[in-house]
PDB file of C-alpha atoms and ligand atoms in Angstrom:
ATOM      1  CA  MET K   1      -7.799  83.752  60.104  1.00  0.00           C
ATOM      2  CA  MET K   2      -9.687  86.925  60.958  1.00  0.00           C
ATOM      3  CA  LEU K   3      -8.976  86.886  64.709  1.00  0.00           C
ATOM      4  CA  ALA K   4      -5.543  85.235  64.796  1.00  0.00           C
ATOM      5  CA  ASP K   5      -4.010  85.616  68.283  1.00  0.00           C
ATOM      6  CA  LYS K   6      -6.663  88.099  69.453  1.00  0.00           C
ATOM      7  CA  VAL K   7      -7.390  87.707  73.163  1.00  0.00           C
ATOM      8  CA  ALA K   8     -11.148  87.670  73.738  1.00  0.00           C
ATOM      9  CA  VAL K   9     -13.162  87.598  76.952  1.00  0.00           C
ATOM     10  CA  ILE K  10     -16.813  86.546  76.647  1.00  0.00           C
ATOM     11  CA  TYR K  11     -19.353  87.076  79.431  1.00  0.00           C
ATOM     12  CA  GLY K  12     -22.368  84.740  79.413  1.00  0.00           C
ATOM     13  CA  ALA K  13     -20.331  82.296  77.300  1.00  0.00           C
ATOM     14  CA  GLY K  14     -22.433  79.296  78.336  1.00  0.00           C
ATOM     15  CA  GLY K  15     -25.570  80.798  76.754  1.00  0.00           C
ATOM     16  CA  GLY K  16     -26.972  80.435  73.234  1.00  0.00           C
ATOM     17  CA  ILE K  17     -25.367  83.560  71.788  1.00  0.00           C
ATOM     18  CA  GLY K  18     -22.222  83.577  73.950  1.00  0.00           C
ATOM     19  CA  SER K  19     -21.361  79.975  73.064  1.00  0.00           C
ATOM     20  CA  ALA K  20     -21.982  80.479  69.320  1.00  0.00           C
ATOM     21  CA  VAL K  21     -19.793  83.592  69.312  1.00  0.00           C
ATOM     22  CA  ALA K  22     -17.119  81.733  71.313  1.00  0.00           C
ATOM     23  CA  ARG K  23     -17.002  78.876  68.772  1.00  0.00           C
ATOM     24  CA  ALA K  24     -16.876  81.295  65.841  1.00  0.00           C
ATOM     25  CA  PHE K  25     -14.123  83.417  67.449  1.00  0.00           C
ATOM     26  CA  ALA K  26     -12.101  80.267  68.207  1.00  0.00           C
ATOM     27  CA  ALA K  27     -12.455  79.019  64.628  1.00  0.00           C
ATOM     28  CA  GLU K  28     -10.912  82.313  63.486  1.00  0.00           C
ATOM     29  CA  GLY K  29      -7.898  81.909  65.761  1.00  0.00           C
ATOM     30  CA  ALA K  30      -8.848  83.893  68.873  1.00  0.00           C
ATOM     31  CA  LYS K  31      -7.520  82.918  72.307  1.00  0.00           C
ATOM     32  CA  LEU K  32     -10.636  82.722  74.460  1.00  0.00           C
ATOM     33  CA  PHE K  33     -11.332  83.384  78.112  1.00  0.00           C
ATOM     34  CA  LEU K  34     -14.909  82.265  78.646  1.00  0.00           C
ATOM     35  CA  THR K  35     -16.927  83.273  81.673  1.00  0.00           C
ATOM     36  CA  GLY K  36     -20.392  82.789  83.082  1.00  0.00           C
ATOM     37  CA  ARG K  37     -22.324  82.847  86.303  1.00  0.00           C
ATOM     38  CA  ARG K  38     -22.278  79.029  86.471  1.00  0.00           C
ATOM     39  CA  ARG K  39     -19.036  77.320  85.565  1.00  0.00           C
ATOM     40  CA  ALA K  40     -20.395  74.032  84.132  1.00  0.00           C
ATOM     41  CA  PRO K  41     -21.990  75.343  80.893  1.00  0.00           C
ATOM     42  CA  VAL K  42     -18.945  77.534  80.192  1.00  0.00           C
ATOM     43  CA  GLU K  43     -16.570  74.649  80.866  1.00  0.00           C
ATOM     44  CA  ALA K  44     -18.509  72.500  78.354  1.00  0.00           C
ATOM     45  CA  VAL K  45     -18.083  75.161  75.635  1.00  0.00           C
ATOM     46  CA  ALA K  46     -14.373  75.558  76.443  1.00  0.00           C
ATOM     47  CA  GLN K  47     -13.836  71.791  76.260  1.00  0.00           C
ATOM     48  CA  ASP K  48     -15.558  71.608  72.840  1.00  0.00           C
ATOM     49  CA  ILE K  49     -13.368  74.408  71.537  1.00  0.00           C
ATOM     50  CA  VAL K  50     -10.159  72.824  72.833  1.00  0.00           C
ATOM     51  CA  ALA K  51     -11.207  69.433  71.410  1.00  0.00           C
ATOM     52  CA  ALA K  52     -11.646  71.127  68.024  1.00  0.00           C
ATOM     53  CA  GLY K  53      -8.088  72.503  68.245  1.00  0.00           C
ATOM     54  CA  GLY K  54      -8.899  75.979  69.571  1.00  0.00           C
ATOM     55  CA  SER K  55      -7.756  77.844  72.647  1.00  0.00           C
ATOM     56  CA  ALA K  56     -10.237  78.419  75.492  1.00  0.00           C
ATOM     57  CA  GLU K  57     -10.285  78.630  79.284  1.00  0.00           C
ATOM     58  CA  ALA K  58     -13.391  78.692  81.444  1.00  0.00           C
ATOM     59  CA  ALA K  59     -14.025  80.670  84.622  1.00  0.00           C
ATOM     60  CA  GLU K  60     -16.966  81.367  86.893  1.00  0.00           C
ATOM     61  CA  VAL K  61     -17.488  85.132  86.879  1.00  0.00           C
ATOM     62  CA  ASP K  62     -20.663  86.983  87.853  1.00  0.00           C
ATOM     63  CA  ALA K  63     -20.782  89.846  85.346  1.00  0.00           C
ATOM     64  CA  LEU K  64     -22.569  91.988  87.950  1.00  0.00           C
ATOM     65  CA  ASP K  65     -19.769  91.606  90.472  1.00  0.00           C
ATOM     66  CA  GLU K  66     -17.203  94.333  89.865  1.00  0.00           C
ATOM     67  CA  THR K  67     -14.503  92.676  91.939  1.00  0.00           C
ATOM     68  CA  ALA K  68     -14.946  89.315  90.203  1.00  0.00           C
ATOM     69  CA  VAL K  69     -14.842  90.859  86.695  1.00  0.00           C
ATOM     70  CA  ASP K  70     -11.768  92.920  87.594  1.00  0.00           C
ATOM     71  CA  LYS K  71      -9.943  89.980  89.147  1.00  0.00           C
ATOM     72  CA  HIS K  72     -10.673  87.786  86.143  1.00  0.00           C
ATOM     73  CA  LEU K  73      -9.442  90.436  83.676  1.00  0.00           C
ATOM     74  CA  GLN K  74      -6.276  90.807  85.716  1.00  0.00           C
ATOM     75  CA  SER K  75      -5.723  87.057  85.426  1.00  0.00           C
ATOM     76  CA  VAL K  76      -6.275  87.270  81.639  1.00  0.00           C
ATOM     77  CA  ILE K  77      -3.651  90.024  81.413  1.00  0.00           C
ATOM     78  CA  GLY K  78      -1.341  87.868  83.545  1.00  0.00           C
ATOM     79  CA  LYS K  79      -1.743  84.874  81.212  1.00  0.00           C
ATOM     80  CA  ALA K  80      -2.140  86.483  77.774  1.00  0.00           C
ATOM     81  CA  GLY K  81      -0.613  89.938  78.275  1.00  0.00           C
ATOM     82  CA  ARG K  82      -3.606  91.906  77.010  1.00  0.00           C
ATOM     83  CA  VAL K  83      -7.304  91.871  76.197  1.00  0.00           C
ATOM     84  CA  ASP K  84      -8.339  92.680  72.614  1.00  0.00           C
ATOM     85  CA  ILE K  85     -12.050  91.857  72.609  1.00  0.00           C
ATOM     86  CA  SER K  86     -14.694  92.064  75.354  1.00  0.00           C
ATOM     87  CA  PHE K  87     -18.059  90.546  74.399  1.00  0.00           C
ATOM     88  CA  ASN K  88     -21.000  90.800  76.817  1.00  0.00           C
ATOM     89  CA  ALA K  89     -23.616  88.162  75.916  1.00  0.00           C
ATOM     90  CA  VAL K  90     -25.238  88.069  79.347  1.00  0.00           C
ATOM     91  CA  GLY K  91     -28.945  87.284  79.347  1.00  0.00           C
ATOM     92  CA  ILE K  92     -31.282  87.560  82.321  1.00  0.00           C
ATOM     93  CA  PRO K  93     -33.851  84.726  82.533  1.00  0.00           C
ATOM     94  CA  ASP K  94     -36.923  86.029  80.730  1.00  0.00           C
ATOM     95  CA  LEU K  95     -39.381  84.362  83.094  1.00  0.00           C
ATOM     96  CA  LYS K  96     -38.282  86.894  85.707  1.00  0.00           C
ATOM     97  CA  ILE K  97     -39.030  89.892  83.500  1.00  0.00           C
ATOM     98  CA  LEU K  98     -41.625  89.119  80.804  1.00  0.00           C
ATOM     99  CA  GLY K  99     -45.315  88.299  80.723  1.00  0.00           C
ATOM    100  CA  VAL K 100     -46.842  90.967  82.994  1.00  0.00           C
ATOM    101  CA  PRO K 101     -48.682  94.042  81.604  1.00  0.00           C
ATOM    102  CA  LEU K 102     -46.984  97.330  82.534  1.00  0.00           C
ATOM    103  CA  VAL K 103     -49.981  98.507  84.590  1.00  0.00           C
ATOM    104  CA  GLU K 104     -49.647  95.449  86.820  1.00  0.00           C
ATOM    105  CA  LEU K 105     -45.844  95.307  86.905  1.00  0.00           C
ATOM    106  CA  ASP K 106     -44.114  96.093  90.195  1.00  0.00           C
ATOM    107  CA  VAL K 107     -41.099  98.382  90.290  1.00  0.00           C
ATOM    108  CA  GLU K 108     -38.676  95.647  91.248  1.00  0.00           C
ATOM    109  CA  GLN K 109     -39.603  93.446  88.277  1.00  0.00           C
ATOM    110  CA  PHE K 110     -39.545  96.453  85.923  1.00  0.00           C
ATOM    111  CA  SER K 111     -36.106  97.517  87.150  1.00  0.00           C
ATOM    112  CA  LEU K 112     -34.477  94.069  87.058  1.00  0.00           C
ATOM    113  CA  PRO K 113     -33.562  94.027  83.338  1.00  0.00           C
ATOM    114  CA  ILE K 114     -32.668  97.709  83.338  1.00  0.00           C
ATOM    115  CA  THR K 115     -30.216  97.484  86.207  1.00  0.00           C
ATOM    116  CA  GLY K 116     -29.039  93.955  85.318  1.00  0.00           C
ATOM    117  CA  TYR K 117     -28.381  94.344  81.592  1.00  0.00           C
ATOM    118  CA  VAL K 118     -27.078  97.892  81.674  1.00  0.00           C
ATOM    119  CA  THR K 119     -24.923  97.525  84.788  1.00  0.00           C
ATOM    120  CA  SER K 120     -23.302  94.322  83.574  1.00  0.00           C
ATOM    121  CA  TYR K 121     -22.520  95.876  80.163  1.00  0.00           C
ATOM    122  CA  PHE K 122     -21.164  99.018  81.863  1.00  0.00           C
ATOM    123  CA  LEU K 123     -18.970  97.062  84.280  1.00  0.00           C
ATOM    124  CA  THR K 124     -17.495  94.656  81.742  1.00  0.00           C
ATOM    125  CA  ALA K 125     -16.917  97.443  79.194  1.00  0.00           C
ATOM    126  CA  ARG K 126     -15.394  99.861  81.688  1.00  0.00           C
ATOM    127  CA  LEU K 127     -13.025  97.325  83.205  1.00  0.00           C
ATOM    128  CA  ALA K 128     -11.900  96.068  79.767  1.00  0.00           C
ATOM    129  CA  ALA K 129     -11.479  99.639  78.492  1.00  0.00           C
ATOM    130  CA  ARG K 130      -9.106 100.437  81.345  1.00  0.00           C
ATOM    131  CA  ARG K 131      -6.812  97.676  80.050  1.00  0.00           C
ATOM    132  CA  MET K 132      -7.366  98.468  76.351  1.00  0.00           C
ATOM    133  CA  ILE K 133      -6.516 102.164  76.722  1.00  0.00           C
ATOM    134  CA  ALA K 134      -2.974 101.185  77.665  1.00  0.00           C
ATOM    135  CA  ASN K 135      -2.635  99.283  74.341  1.00  0.00           C
ATOM    136  CA  LYS K 136      -4.468 101.945  72.310  1.00  0.00           C
ATOM    137  CA  SER K 137      -6.594  99.208  70.764  1.00  0.00           C
ATOM    138  CA  GLY K 138      -9.520  96.931  71.503  1.00  0.00           C
ATOM    139  CA  VAL K 139     -13.111  96.119  70.636  1.00  0.00           C
ATOM    140  CA  ILE K 140     -15.994  96.154  73.102  1.00  0.00           C
ATOM    141  CA  MET K 141     -19.128  94.353  71.986  1.00  0.00           C
ATOM    142  CA  THR K 142     -22.558  93.341  73.197  1.00  0.00           C
ATOM    143  CA  VAL K 143     -25.868  92.067  71.938  1.00  0.00           C
ATOM    144  CA  THR K 144     -29.302  93.724  72.088  1.00  0.00           C
ATOM    145  CA  SER K 145     -32.654  92.967  70.495  1.00  0.00           C
ATOM    146  CA  LEU K 146     -35.106  94.702  68.187  1.00  0.00           C
ATOM    147  CA  LEU K 147     -37.192  95.605  71.239  1.00  0.00           C
ATOM    148  CA  SER K 148     -34.633  98.398  71.740  1.00  0.00           C
ATOM    149  CA  ARG K 149     -36.520 100.225  69.011  1.00  0.00           C
ATOM    150  CA  MET K 150     -39.897  98.533  68.662  1.00  0.00           C
ATOM    151  CA  GLY K 151     -42.941  98.675  70.937  1.00  0.00           C
ATOM    152  CA  ALA K 152     -44.273  95.335  72.175  1.00  0.00           C
ATOM    153  CA  PRO K 153     -46.683  94.262  74.913  1.00  0.00           C
ATOM    154  CA  ILE K 154     -45.854  92.442  78.164  1.00  0.00           C
ATOM    155  CA  VAL K 155     -42.087  92.803  77.884  1.00  0.00           C
ATOM    156  CA  GLY K 156     -41.743  94.951  81.032  1.00  0.00           C
ATOM    157  CA  GLY K 157     -38.382  96.682  81.383  1.00  0.00           C
ATOM    158  CA  TYR K 158     -36.697  94.569  78.687  1.00  0.00           C
ATOM    159  CA  GLY K 159     -37.135  97.095  75.833  1.00  0.00           C
ATOM    160  CA  PRO K 160     -35.916 100.058  77.911  1.00  0.00           C
ATOM    161  CA  ALA K 161     -32.901  97.959  78.985  1.00  0.00           C
ATOM    162  CA  GLN K 162     -31.990  97.151  75.364  1.00  0.00           C
ATOM    163  CA  ALA K 163     -32.409 100.795  74.330  1.00  0.00           C
ATOM    164  CA  ALA K 164     -30.168 101.864  77.214  1.00  0.00           C
ATOM    165  CA  LYS K 165     -27.480  99.378  76.146  1.00  0.00           C
ATOM    166  CA  GLU K 166     -27.512 100.785  72.615  1.00  0.00           C
ATOM    167  CA  ALA K 167     -27.188 104.318  74.037  1.00  0.00           C
ATOM    168  CA  LEU K 168     -24.282 103.128  76.176  1.00  0.00           C
ATOM    169  CA  THR K 169     -22.599 101.665  73.071  1.00  0.00           C
ATOM    170  CA  ARG K 170     -22.720 105.114  71.435  1.00  0.00           C
ATOM    171  CA  ASN K 171     -21.462 106.913  74.544  1.00  0.00           C
ATOM    172  CA  LEU K 172     -18.672 104.428  75.247  1.00  0.00           C
ATOM    173  CA  SER K 173     -17.530 104.834  71.652  1.00  0.00           C
ATOM    174  CA  ALA K 174     -17.592 108.622  71.887  1.00  0.00           C
ATOM    175  CA  GLU K 175     -15.203 108.423  74.849  1.00  0.00           C
ATOM    176  CA  LEU K 176     -13.090 105.420  73.830  1.00  0.00           C
ATOM    177  CA  ALA K 177     -12.630 105.734  70.062  1.00  0.00           C
ATOM    178  CA  PRO K 178     -10.000 108.476  70.522  1.00  0.00           C
ATOM    179  CA  HIS K 179      -8.021 105.812  72.443  1.00  0.00           C
ATOM    180  CA  GLY K 180      -8.223 103.353  69.528  1.00  0.00           C
ATOM    181  CA  ILE K 181     -11.055 101.309  71.045  1.00  0.00           C
ATOM    182  CA  ARG K 182     -14.130 100.451  68.983  1.00  0.00           C
ATOM    183  CA  VAL K 183     -17.527  99.808  70.592  1.00  0.00           C
ATOM    184  CA  VAL K 184     -20.069  97.879  68.536  1.00  0.00           C
ATOM    185  CA  GLY K 185     -23.366  96.151  69.323  1.00  0.00           C
ATOM    186  CA  LEU K 186     -25.253  93.457  67.444  1.00  0.00           C
ATOM    187  CA  ARG K 187     -29.064  93.521  67.283  1.00  0.00           C
ATOM    188  CA  PRO K 188     -30.147  90.087  65.999  1.00  0.00           C
ATOM    189  CA  GLN K 189     -33.618  88.972  65.078  1.00  0.00           C
ATOM    190  CA  ALA K 190     -34.912  86.099  67.236  1.00  0.00           C
ATOM    191  CA  MET K 191     -32.967  82.892  66.586  1.00  0.00           C
ATOM    192  CA  PRO K 192     -35.276  79.919  67.172  1.00  0.00           C
ATOM    193  CA  GLU K 193     -32.321  77.556  67.791  1.00  0.00           C
ATOM    194  CA  THR K 194     -31.821  79.226  71.180  1.00  0.00           C
ATOM    195  CA  ALA K 195     -33.761  77.989  74.193  1.00  0.00           C
ATOM    196  CA  THR K 196     -34.181  81.581  75.387  1.00  0.00           C
ATOM    197  CA  ILE K 197     -36.227  82.663  72.446  1.00  0.00           C
ATOM    198  CA  GLN K 198     -38.842  79.974  72.952  1.00  0.00           C
ATOM    199  CA  ARG K 199     -39.060  80.776  76.672  1.00  0.00           C
ATOM    200  CA  ALA K 200     -39.356  84.490  75.904  1.00  0.00           C
ATOM    201  CA  PHE K 201     -41.940  84.225  73.171  1.00  0.00           C
ATOM    202  CA  GLU K 202     -44.180  81.416  74.391  1.00  0.00           C
ATOM    203  CA  PRO K 203     -46.068  83.633  76.878  1.00  0.00           C
ATOM    204  CA  ARG K 204     -46.643  86.215  74.148  1.00  0.00           C
ATOM    205  CA  ALA K 205     -47.720  83.537  71.660  1.00  0.00           C
ATOM    206  CA  LYS K 206     -50.123  82.125  74.221  1.00  0.00           C
ATOM    207  CA  ALA K 207     -51.501  85.592  75.026  1.00  0.00           C
ATOM    208  CA  SER K 208     -52.160  86.069  71.280  1.00  0.00           C
ATOM    209  CA  GLY K 209     -53.855  82.677  70.932  1.00  0.00           C
ATOM    210  CA  MET K 210     -51.020  81.272  68.753  1.00  0.00           C
ATOM    211  CA  THR K 211     -48.886  78.149  68.967  1.00  0.00           C
ATOM    212  CA  TRP K 212     -45.097  78.522  69.155  1.00  0.00           C
ATOM    213  CA  GLU K 213     -44.832  77.366  65.491  1.00  0.00           C
ATOM    214  CA  GLN K 214     -47.405  79.940  64.352  1.00  0.00           C
ATOM    215  CA  TRP K 215     -45.541  82.615  66.312  1.00  0.00           C
ATOM    216  CA  GLN K 216     -42.250  81.744  64.589  1.00  0.00           C
ATOM    217  CA  GLN K 217     -43.974  81.947  61.196  1.00  0.00           C
ATOM    218  CA  MET K 218     -45.422  85.329  62.122  1.00  0.00           C
ATOM    219  CA  LEU K 219     -41.950  86.616  63.142  1.00  0.00           C
ATOM    220  CA  ALA K 220     -40.403  85.195  59.962  1.00  0.00           C
ATOM    221  CA  SER K 221     -43.077  86.849  57.831  1.00  0.00           C
ATOM    222  CA  ARG K 222     -41.879  90.256  59.089  1.00  0.00           C
ATOM    223  CA  THR K 223     -38.379  89.746  57.650  1.00  0.00           C
ATOM    224  CA  HIS K 224     -37.600  90.527  54.032  1.00  0.00           C
ATOM    225  CA  GLY K 225     -36.443  86.934  53.449  1.00  0.00           C
ATOM    226  CA  ARG K 226     -39.465  85.430  55.248  1.00  0.00           C
ATOM    227  CA  ARG K 227     -37.132  83.416  57.507  1.00  0.00           C
ATOM    228  CA  LEU K 228     -35.420  83.846  60.858  1.00  0.00           C
ATOM    229  CA  MET K 229     -31.688  84.163  61.454  1.00  0.00           C
ATOM    230  CA  THR K 230     -29.410  81.266  62.400  1.00  0.00           C
ATOM    231  CA  LEU K 231     -26.873  81.415  65.214  1.00  0.00           C
ATOM    232  CA  ASP K 232     -24.093  80.888  62.657  1.00  0.00           C
ATOM    233  CA  GLU K 233     -25.207  83.918  60.654  1.00  0.00           C
ATOM    234  CA  MET K 234     -25.169  86.090  63.784  1.00  0.00           C
ATOM    235  CA  ALA K 235     -21.781  84.702  64.889  1.00  0.00           C
ATOM    236  CA  ASN K 236     -20.241  85.362  61.458  1.00  0.00           C
ATOM    237  CA  VAL K 237     -21.145  89.039  61.769  1.00  0.00           C
ATOM    238  CA  ALA K 238     -19.736  89.054  65.313  1.00  0.00           C
ATOM    239  CA  VAL K 239     -16.419  87.750  63.935  1.00  0.00           C
ATOM    240  CA  PHE K 240     -16.283  90.422  61.267  1.00  0.00           C
ATOM    241  CA  MET K 241     -17.162  93.211  63.718  1.00  0.00           C
ATOM    242  CA  ALA K 242     -14.511  92.006  66.180  1.00  0.00           C
ATOM    243  CA  SER K 243     -11.876  91.845  63.444  1.00  0.00           C
ATOM    244  CA  ASP K 244      -9.608  94.562  62.125  1.00  0.00           C
ATOM    245  CA  LYS K 245     -11.576  94.397  58.857  1.00  0.00           C
ATOM    246  CA  ALA K 246     -14.299  96.374  60.681  1.00  0.00           C
ATOM    247  CA  SER K 247     -11.895  99.131  61.716  1.00  0.00           C
ATOM    248  CA  GLY K 248     -14.341 101.721  60.356  1.00  0.00           C
ATOM    249  CA  MET K 249     -17.215 100.589  62.583  1.00  0.00           C
ATOM    250  CA  THR K 250     -17.743 102.094  66.023  1.00  0.00           C
ATOM    251  CA  GLY K 251     -20.502 103.756  68.058  1.00  0.00           C
ATOM    252  CA  THR K 252     -23.214 101.709  66.409  1.00  0.00           C
ATOM    253  CA  THR K 253     -25.388  98.639  66.773  1.00  0.00           C
ATOM    254  CA  VAL K 254     -25.505  96.444  63.687  1.00  0.00           C
ATOM    255  CA  ASN K 255     -29.067  95.824  62.571  1.00  0.00           C
ATOM    256  CA  LEU K 256     -29.385  92.046  62.113  1.00  0.00           C
ATOM    257  CA  THR K 257     -33.167  92.035  62.048  1.00  0.00           C
ATOM    258  CA  MET K 258     -33.251  90.961  58.376  1.00  0.00           C
ATOM    259  CA  GLY K 259     -35.532  93.811  57.386  1.00  0.00           C
ATOM    260  CA  SER K 260     -37.932  93.565  60.356  1.00  0.00           C
ATOM    261  CA  LEU K 261     -36.728  96.918  61.617  1.00  0.00           C
ATOM    262  CA  ASP K 262     -35.799  99.788  59.332  1.00  0.00           C
ATOM    263  CA  ASP K 263     -32.671 101.826  60.099  1.00  0.00           C
TER     264      ASP K 263
HETATM  265  N1  LIG V   1     -31.554  84.184  71.602  1.00  0.00           N
HETATM  266  C1  LIG V   1     -31.940  85.055  70.683  1.00  0.00           C
HETATM  267  O1  LIG V   1     -32.456  84.700  69.611  1.00  0.00           O
HETATM  268  C2  LIG V   1     -31.748  86.525  70.936  1.00  0.00           C
HETATM  269  C3  LIG V   1     -32.068  87.434  69.929  1.00  0.00           C
HETATM  270  C4  LIG V   1     -31.866  88.791  70.175  1.00  0.00           C
HETATM  271  C5  LIG V   1     -31.366  89.197  71.394  1.00  0.00           C
HETATM  272  N2  LIG V   1     -31.073  88.275  72.365  1.00  0.00           N
HETATM  273  C6  LIG V   1     -30.544  88.759  73.630  1.00  0.00           C
HETATM  274  O2  LIG V   1     -29.190  88.325  73.741  1.00  0.00           O
HETATM  275  C7  LIG V   1     -28.849  88.073  75.109  1.00  0.00           C
HETATM  276  C8  LIG V   1     -28.326  86.650  75.276  1.00  0.00           C
HETATM  277  O3  LIG V   1     -29.278  85.753  74.755  1.00  0.00           O
HETATM  278  P1  LIG V   1     -29.086  84.168  74.813  1.00  0.00           P
HETATM  279  O4  LIG V   1     -30.144  83.569  73.967  1.00  0.00           O
HETATM  280  O5  LIG V   1     -27.690  83.806  74.574  1.00  0.00           O
HETATM  281  O6  LIG V   1     -29.426  83.894  76.370  1.00  0.00           O
HETATM  282  P2  LIG V   1     -29.035  82.619  77.291  1.00  0.00           P
HETATM  283  O7  LIG V   1     -28.883  81.390  76.453  1.00  0.00           O
HETATM  284  O8  LIG V   1     -30.014  82.603  78.410  1.00  0.00           O
HETATM  285  O9  LIG V   1     -27.599  82.995  77.837  1.00  0.00           O
HETATM  286  C9  LIG V   1     -27.428  84.004  78.750  1.00  0.00           C
HETATM  287  C10 LIG V   1     -26.188  83.666  79.539  1.00  0.00           C
HETATM  288  O10 LIG V   1     -25.931  84.754  80.441  1.00  0.00           O
HETATM  289  C11 LIG V   1     -25.453  84.192  81.646  1.00  0.00           C
HETATM  290  N3  LIG V   1     -25.635  85.125  82.746  1.00  0.00           N
HETATM  291  C12 LIG V   1     -26.794  85.613  83.253  1.00  0.00           C
HETATM  292  N4  LIG V   1     -26.529  86.466  84.263  1.00  0.00           N
HETATM  293  C13 LIG V   1     -25.178  86.501  84.385  1.00  0.00           C
HETATM  294  C14 LIG V   1     -24.294  87.181  85.225  1.00  0.00           C
HETATM  295  N5  LIG V   1     -24.736  88.025  86.170  1.00  0.00           N
HETATM  296  N6  LIG V   1     -22.969  86.980  85.082  1.00  0.00           N
HETATM  297  C15 LIG V   1     -22.501  86.140  84.133  1.00  0.00           C
HETATM  298  N7  LIG V   1     -23.286  85.467  83.296  1.00  0.00           N
HETATM  299  C16 LIG V   1     -24.613  85.647  83.419  1.00  0.00           C
HETATM  300  C17 LIG V   1     -26.264  82.937  81.819  1.00  0.00           C
HETATM  301  O11 LIG V   1     -25.585  82.070  82.699  1.00  0.00           O
HETATM  302  P3  LIG V   1     -26.403  81.178  83.755  1.00  0.00           P
HETATM  303  O12 LIG V   1     -27.235  80.257  82.929  1.00  0.00           O
HETATM  304  O13 LIG V   1     -25.312  80.510  84.525  1.00  0.00           O
HETATM  305  O14 LIG V   1     -27.210  82.153  84.571  1.00  0.00           O
HETATM  306  C18 LIG V   1     -26.335  82.402  80.389  1.00  0.00           C
HETATM  307  O15 LIG V   1     -25.264  81.536  80.104  1.00  0.00           O
HETATM  308  C19 LIG V   1     -30.138  88.386  75.880  1.00  0.00           C
HETATM  309  O16 LIG V   1     -30.118  89.726  76.232  1.00  0.00           O
HETATM  310  C20 LIG V   1     -31.219  88.162  74.849  1.00  0.00           C
HETATM  311  O17 LIG V   1     -32.379  88.842  75.175  1.00  0.00           O
HETATM  312  C21 LIG V   1     -31.258  86.952  72.159  1.00  0.00           C
END
């Protein structure tokens, strides 16, 4: 098993990406501490994992609340002795940030994804790193999107937020790699299985006069394989990147856009 006995904390573990990564980590032997803003969806994922023979505990943790993140990590250290993997899969509801042209967007709505996404990644990474430094090992991970590097209309502050997270991945790595800690992001193409992606893209499809199905076909046509990624495919890469097999990877965001975005 690629993650045997690794202790992993996942933020936003009740979401589409967080829950898929949690299941994949558990299947590879990781001991999971799953967190989210609301406990119920995280608890459901933890119960599934335990029922399948894995190890998972759920907790309600707001990944923007420094005290809550710190207290939870301390409890993980108390129970498992260390933290090996920190994965931030937090997603801010797109309805709050997408759909308004930049010229009409107010500052508060523009800033929401920038402060939310970047601050939560910073807090969870920093607080995990403080524990990982003592062990001289660990992996800090997050997820971004191709809008970090591609212009698109009516996405407000979302693209700048994703670009900032990728910059933070590089800078965290520059400081933490000498302590044995790797920092790696994943940049998946849209995965239509997730509820988020439909909510995020429907306003843009509508604005372009397309149905949701036509929009998916248009996105798929931009990939080299003419198809979109599955959650399993993304989670498999997450497992590899979190594992010691990826010991040569740090300070980078893995391009999972299937050819939509050149390196
Ligand atoms: N889905 C895709 O195909 C795709 C592709 C590329 C990139 N991404 C990006 O990947 C990220 C996650 O996407 P997703 O599809 O997994 O989104 P999702 O299903 O909406 O999940 C996001 C999770 O984050 C949690 N969350 C939000 N604010 C939080 C906070 N302050 N503290 C703790 N948890 C919090 C949510 O919990 P609550 O529901 O309790 O608020 C939810 O469980 C987003 O940035 C998204 O843009 C997604």
